[in-house]
Tab-separated table of C-alpha atoms in Angstrom:
chain	number	residue	atom	x	y	z
A	3	UNK	CA	-0.019	0.074	-0.279
A	4	UNK	CA	1.065	3.719	-0.870
A	5	UNK	CA	2.842	4.544	2.286
A	6	UNK	CA	3.156	8.252	1.989
A	7	UNK	CA	1.006	9.383	4.627
A	8	UNK	CA	3.682	9.588	7.997
A	9	UNK	CA	3.675	7.479	10.998
A	10	UNK	CA	2.805	9.493	14.476
A	11	UNK	CA	4.173	7.896	17.428
A	12	UNK	CA	1.269	8.993	19.619
A	13	UNK	CA	-0.862	6.378	17.853
A	14	UNK	CA	1.251	3.643	18.412
A	15	UNK	CA	1.663	4.748	22.203
A	16	UNK	CA	-2.357	4.943	22.509
A	17	UNK	CA	-2.478	1.539	21.330
A	18	UNK	CA	0.305	-0.169	23.186
A	19	UNK	CA	-1.319	1.187	26.588
A	20	UNK	CA	-4.651	0.456	25.626
A	21	UNK	CA	-3.250	-3.287	25.101
A	22	UNK	CA	-1.897	-3.047	28.866
A	23	UNK	CA	-5.270	-1.566	30.722
A	24	UNK	CA	-3.514	1.930	30.990
A	25	UNK	CA	-6.492	3.888	30.481
A	26	UNK	CA	-5.746	7.101	32.172
A	27	UNK	CA	-2.510	7.560	30.565
A	28	UNK	CA	-4.048	6.692	27.391
A	29	UNK	CA	-6.221	9.411	27.900
A	30	UNK	CA	-3.458	12.049	28.715
A	31	UNK	CA	-2.344	11.339	24.945
A	32	UNK	CA	-5.949	11.261	23.783
A	33	UNK	CA	-6.211	15.046	25.043
A	34	UNK	CA	-3.019	15.829	23.992
A	35	UNK	CA	-4.005	15.103	20.366
A	36	UNK	CA	-7.039	17.136	20.680
A	37	UNK	CA	-5.142	20.099	21.627
A	38	UNK	CA	-2.416	20.064	19.452
A	39	UNK	CA	-2.100	23.363	17.069
A	40	UNK	CA	0.926	21.292	15.007
A	41	UNK	CA	-0.025	21.998	11.393
A	42	UNK	CA	1.967	18.699	10.031
A	43	UNK	CA	0.461	16.448	12.536
A	44	UNK	CA	-3.168	18.207	12.046
A	45	UNK	CA	-2.525	17.772	8.449
A	46	UNK	CA	-0.194	14.846	6.821
A	47	UNK	CA	-1.008	13.133	9.940
A	48	UNK	CA	-4.507	13.898	9.909
A	49	UNK	CA	-5.482	9.908	10.180
A	50	UNK	CA	-3.495	9.872	13.397
A	51	UNK	CA	-5.482	12.793	15.198
A	52	UNK	CA	-8.889	10.994	13.947
A	53	UNK	CA	-7.540	7.690	14.822
A	54	UNK	CA	-6.603	8.495	18.937
A	55	UNK	CA	-9.749	9.016	19.834
A	56	UNK	CA	-11.735	6.610	18.019
A	57	UNK	CA	-9.533	3.962	19.021
A	58	UNK	CA	-9.717	5.437	22.980
A	59	UNK	CA	-13.537	4.618	22.585
A	60	UNK	CA	-13.477	1.482	20.703
A	61	UNK	CA	-10.741	-0.382	22.320
A	62	UNK	CA	-12.434	-0.047	25.805
A	63	UNK	CA	-16.027	-0.912	24.169
A	64	UNK	CA	-16.982	2.233	24.537
A	65	UNK	CA	-19.816	2.620	22.267
A	66	UNK	CA	-22.048	5.476	23.823
A	67	UNK	CA	-18.822	7.389	23.730
A	68	UNK	CA	-17.599	6.321	20.164
A	69	UNK	CA	-21.181	7.282	18.407
A	70	UNK	CA	-20.565	10.785	19.606
A	71	UNK	CA	-17.140	11.577	18.188
A	72	UNK	CA	-17.006	14.576	16.370
A	73	UNK	CA	-16.379	13.987	12.281
A	74	UNK	CA	-13.049	15.974	10.920
A	75	UNK	CA	-13.900	18.606	8.117
A	76	UNK	CA	-11.516	18.866	4.832
A	77	UNK	CA	-9.777	15.794	5.387
A	78	UNK	CA	-9.331	12.529	2.920
A	79	UNK	CA	-11.767	10.255	2.788
A	80	UNK	CA	-9.869	7.767	4.368
A	81	UNK	CA	-9.218	9.620	7.398
A	82	UNK	CA	-12.921	10.722	7.485
A	83	UNK	CA	-13.652	6.904	7.269
A	84	UNK	CA	-12.094	6.692	10.612
A	85	UNK	CA	-14.426	8.394	12.643
A	86	UNK	CA	-17.564	7.139	10.417
A	87	UNK	CA	-16.887	3.610	11.388
A	88	UNK	CA	-16.206	4.375	15.116
A	89	UNK	CA	-19.605	6.404	15.000
A	90	UNK	CA	-21.644	3.779	13.055
A	91	UNK	CA	-20.195	0.753	15.427
A	92	UNK	CA	-20.780	2.551	18.547
A	93	UNK	CA	-24.447	3.464	17.595
A	94	UNK	CA	-25.342	0.465	16.338
A	95	UNK	CA	-24.249	-1.564	19.382
A	96	UNK	CA	-25.920	1.405	21.785
A	97	UNK	CA	-29.186	1.109	19.920
A	98	UNK	CA	-28.820	4.153	17.601
A	99	UNK	CA	-29.431	2.381	14.570
A	100	UNK	CA	-30.645	5.205	12.282
A	101	UNK	CA	-27.413	6.939	13.795
A	102	UNK	CA	-25.606	3.704	12.385
A	103	UNK	CA	-27.236	3.522	9.295
A	104	UNK	CA	-26.310	7.326	8.328
A	105	UNK	CA	-22.843	6.339	9.371
A	106	UNK	CA	-22.392	3.261	6.938
A	107	UNK	CA	-24.109	5.036	4.016
A	108	UNK	CA	-21.166	7.880	4.641
A	109	UNK	CA	-18.784	5.042	4.082
A	110	UNK	CA	-20.320	3.673	1.411
A	111	UNK	CA	-19.814	7.283	-0.693
A	112	UNK	CA	-16.193	7.212	0.861
A	113	UNK	CA	-15.463	4.164	-0.253
A	114	UNK	CA	-16.844	4.984	-4.036
A	115	UNK	CA	-14.562	7.908	-3.750
A	116	UNK	CA	-11.560	6.334	-2.872
A	117	UNK	CA	-12.558	3.732	-5.827
A	118	UNK	CA	-12.917	6.987	-8.051
A	119	UNK	CA	-9.664	7.580	-7.044
A	120	UNK	CA	-8.101	4.452	-7.596
A	121	UNK	CA	-7.357	3.849	-4.248
A	122	UNK	CA	-7.837	0.336	-4.077
A	123	UNK	CA	-5.996	-0.514	-0.403
A	124	UNK	CA	-8.266	2.125	1.510
A	125	UNK	CA	-11.127	1.316	-0.437
A	126	UNK	CA	-10.683	-1.946	0.444
A	127	UNK	CA	-10.324	-1.318	4.424
A	128	UNK	CA	-13.352	0.996	4.340
A	129	UNK	CA	-15.901	-1.182	2.669
A	130	UNK	CA	-14.653	-3.984	5.218
A	131	UNK	CA	-15.592	-1.564	7.582
A	132	UNK	CA	-18.972	-0.901	5.963
A	133	UNK	CA	-19.426	-4.894	6.325
A	134	UNK	CA	-18.532	-4.909	9.985
A	135	UNK	CA	-20.938	-2.072	11.360
A	136	UNK	CA	-23.418	-3.344	8.650
A	137	UNK	CA	-23.598	-6.795	11.049
A	138	UNK	CA	-24.493	-5.014	13.890
A	139	UNK	CA	-27.349	-2.834	12.539
A	140	UNK	CA	-28.636	-6.150	11.473
A	141	UNK	CA	-28.326	-7.522	14.405
A	142	UNK	CA	-30.305	-4.753	16.231
A	143	UNK	CA	-32.616	-5.316	13.491
A	144	UNK	CA	-33.313	-8.891	14.542
A	145	UNK	CA	-31.834	-10.310	11.166
A	146	UNK	CA	-29.270	-13.011	12.845
A	147	UNK	CA	-28.555	-14.530	9.761
A	148	UNK	CA	-27.748	-11.285	7.529
A	149	UNK	CA	-25.500	-10.321	10.998
A	150	UNK	CA	-23.456	-13.355	10.504
A	151	UNK	CA	-23.041	-13.300	6.709
A	152	UNK	CA	-22.104	-9.635	6.904
A	153	UNK	CA	-19.489	-9.662	9.511
A	154	UNK	CA	-18.005	-13.194	8.364
A	155	UNK	CA	-17.557	-10.872	4.621
A	156	UNK	CA	-16.517	-7.825	6.267
A	157	UNK	CA	-13.694	-9.718	8.339
A	158	UNK	CA	-12.540	-11.670	5.117
A	159	UNK	CA	-12.734	-8.654	3.045
A	160	UNK	CA	-10.164	-6.834	5.623
A	161	UNK	CA	-7.626	-9.806	5.750
A	162	UNK	CA	-7.416	-9.292	2.042
A	163	UNK	CA	-5.069	-6.453	2.684
A	164	UNK	CA	-1.826	-6.148	4.549
A	165	UNK	CA	-1.591	-3.293	7.678
A	166	UNK	CA	-0.698	0.219	6.649
A	167	UNK	CA	2.110	1.714	8.383
A	168	UNK	CA	0.366	4.854	9.321
A	169	UNK	CA	-1.609	2.493	11.746
A	170	UNK	CA	-0.397	0.538	14.615
A	171	UNK	CA	-3.803	-2.161	13.202
A	172	UNK	CA	-7.025	-1.636	12.604
A	173	UNK	CA	-9.425	0.145	14.825
A	174	UNK	CA	-11.056	-2.922	15.679
A	175	UNK	CA	-10.459	-5.841	13.505
A	176	UNK	CA	-13.432	-6.930	11.677
A	177	UNK	CA	-12.574	-10.792	12.958
A	178	UNK	CA	-12.903	-9.650	16.289
A	179	UNK	CA	-16.209	-7.817	15.849
A	180	UNK	CA	-17.345	-11.096	14.420
A	181	UNK	CA	-16.155	-12.854	17.187
A	182	UNK	CA	-17.552	-10.331	19.522
A	183	UNK	CA	-21.226	-10.648	17.793
A	184	UNK	CA	-21.054	-14.272	17.736
A	185	UNK	CA	-20.938	-14.272	21.622
A	186	UNK	CA	-23.784	-12.283	22.083
A	187	UNK	CA	-25.770	-14.597	19.784
A	188	UNK	CA	-24.746	-17.611	22.141
A	189	UNK	CA	-22.354	-18.877	20.023
A	190	UNK	CA	-19.223	-19.230	22.053
A	191	UNK	CA	-17.362	-21.803	20.047
A	192	UNK	CA	-17.563	-20.385	16.762
A	193	UNK	CA	-16.871	-16.866	18.760
A	194	UNK	CA	-13.600	-18.180	20.161
A	195	UNK	CA	-12.791	-19.478	16.457
A	196	UNK	CA	-12.986	-15.876	15.432
A	197	UNK	CA	-11.149	-14.721	18.261
A	198	UNK	CA	-8.236	-17.092	17.642
A	199	UNK	CA	-7.831	-16.102	14.211
A	200	UNK	CA	-7.374	-12.350	15.082
A	201	UNK	CA	-4.780	-13.574	17.626
A	202	UNK	CA	-3.124	-15.152	14.958
A	203	UNK	CA	-2.427	-12.178	12.648
A	204	UNK	CA	-2.341	-10.044	15.983
A	205	UNK	CA	-0.930	-11.672	19.202
A	206	UNK	CA	-1.348	-10.249	22.710
A	207	UNK	CA	-4.542	-8.213	21.465
A	208	UNK	CA	-6.584	-7.393	24.772
A	209	UNK	CA	-9.855	-7.479	23.329
A	210	UNK	CA	-9.310	-10.680	21.531
A	211	UNK	CA	-7.439	-12.424	24.280
A	212	UNK	CA	-10.516	-11.907	26.617
A	213	UNK	CA	-13.254	-12.547	24.095
A	214	UNK	CA	-11.318	-15.522	23.122
A	215	UNK	CA	-11.276	-16.508	27.152
A	216	UNK	CA	-14.585	-16.050	27.838
A	217	UNK	CA	-15.963	-17.692	24.727
A	218	UNK	CA	-13.901	-20.755	25.653
A	219	UNK	CA	-15.205	-20.223	29.591
A	220	UNK	CA	-18.974	-20.474	28.048
A	221	UNK	CA	-17.681	-23.046	25.491
A	222	UNK	CA	-16.532	-25.413	28.183
A	223	UNK	CA	-12.909	-25.394	26.979
A	224	UNK	CA	-11.226	-24.681	30.239
A	225	UNK	CA	-7.753	-25.459	29.209
A	226	UNK	CA	-8.020	-22.443	26.792
A	227	UNK	CA	-9.797	-20.377	28.635
A	228	UNK	CA	-7.060	-20.560	31.896
A	229	UNK	CA	-4.432	-20.076	29.184
A	230	UNK	CA	-6.161	-16.975	27.578
A	231	UNK	CA	-7.059	-15.396	30.982
A	232	UNK	CA	-3.246	-16.012	31.836
A	233	UNK	CA	-1.963	-14.487	28.884
A	234	UNK	CA	-4.365	-11.484	29.330
A	235	UNK	CA	-3.659	-11.075	33.289
A	236	UNK	CA	0.413	-10.737	32.085
A	237	UNK	CA	-0.326	-8.002	29.792
A	238	UNK	CA	-2.228	-6.303	32.193
A	239	UNK	CA	0.059	-6.433	34.955
A	240	UNK	CA	-0.075	-2.184	34.841
A	241	UNK	CA	-3.762	-1.907	34.105
A	242	UNK	CA	-6.214	0.283	35.811
A	243	UNK	CA	-7.873	-1.125	38.589
A	244	UNK	CA	-11.110	-0.945	36.712
A	245	UNK	CA	-10.124	-2.370	33.321
A	246	UNK	CA	-13.234	-4.818	32.936
A	247	UNK	CA	-10.597	-7.278	31.112
A	248	UNK	CA	-8.151	-7.097	33.897
A	249	UNK	CA	-10.466	-7.548	36.223
A	250	UNK	CA	-12.048	-10.623	34.616
A	251	UNK	CA	-8.659	-12.121	34.436
A	252	UNK	CA	-8.237	-11.517	38.162
A	253	UNK	CA	-11.445	-12.894	39.281
A	254	UNK	CA	-11.060	-15.727	36.956
A	255	UNK	CA	-7.592	-16.852	37.873
A	256	UNK	CA	-8.632	-16.404	41.655
A	257	UNK	CA	-5.843	-13.303	42.120
A	258	UNK	CA	-6.032	-10.673	44.031
C-alpha cells in the first residue's frame, strides 16, 4: 500500500497503553492530540488525529462515546472513514440504529470516492469497515443470518490487505467484531474460532484475548480459557483497577 502518510508515534503509544489497560495514561495522550496546534500533525498526519480518540473509545468498548465522536472536516476520505466507522459501530452497539445507518451510508460514499481515485487499498479497508458495522445494524434489527453473513464478509475482505504503516492496527479488527457478534448471539465456540484467528494475526490483542477466554469458558474449553486468561493477566499487570478485562482475568484466576 501507499505509505506516503507519515507515522505518528502517539497513535502507536495509545494503542500499546490500551492493550495494557493503562487507560488513564492513554487518556492524557488523547487530550494532547485534541489540543495539538501542529499543522503537520493535523494535516499530513490527520489519520492519527482521527484514530487516537476513536481507538480510545472502541478499545474500551465505549460504544456511546464512539457514537458521539465529532466528524473531522476537510480531511481525506480514508481519514474521515476512521471516525465514521467508530460512530457506526458505536451507534449500532448502543441502540442508535438510524445514526448507524447514516454512518454506514457515509462509509459507502467514502469507499466510492476512494475507488474513483484509484485508491484500492483504502477503498477495501473502508468497505470492510462498512460491512462490519452493517452486521451490528442487522443484529439490532433482529436479522441474525444477515448479521453473521455481513460480519464474515467484512472480516474476509479486511484480511485481504496488509496493515498500513500509518496505523498500529485496525481500529477494531473486523474478525474481532465477528467474534463479538457470535458471542452475543450465544455461539461461544464459533466466537472462539474468530478470536483465535485475530490472535494469529495480532498476538496479545487485549480485546481478542478476553473474547477468546470468555468464549472458551462458556464453551466448556477450560484449558484454553485458563491459558488465555493467564496471557491477558500477564499483559495487564499495570492496568487501571477498573479495566473490565483485567478484572475478569483476576476473577477467573483467583488473583487479588
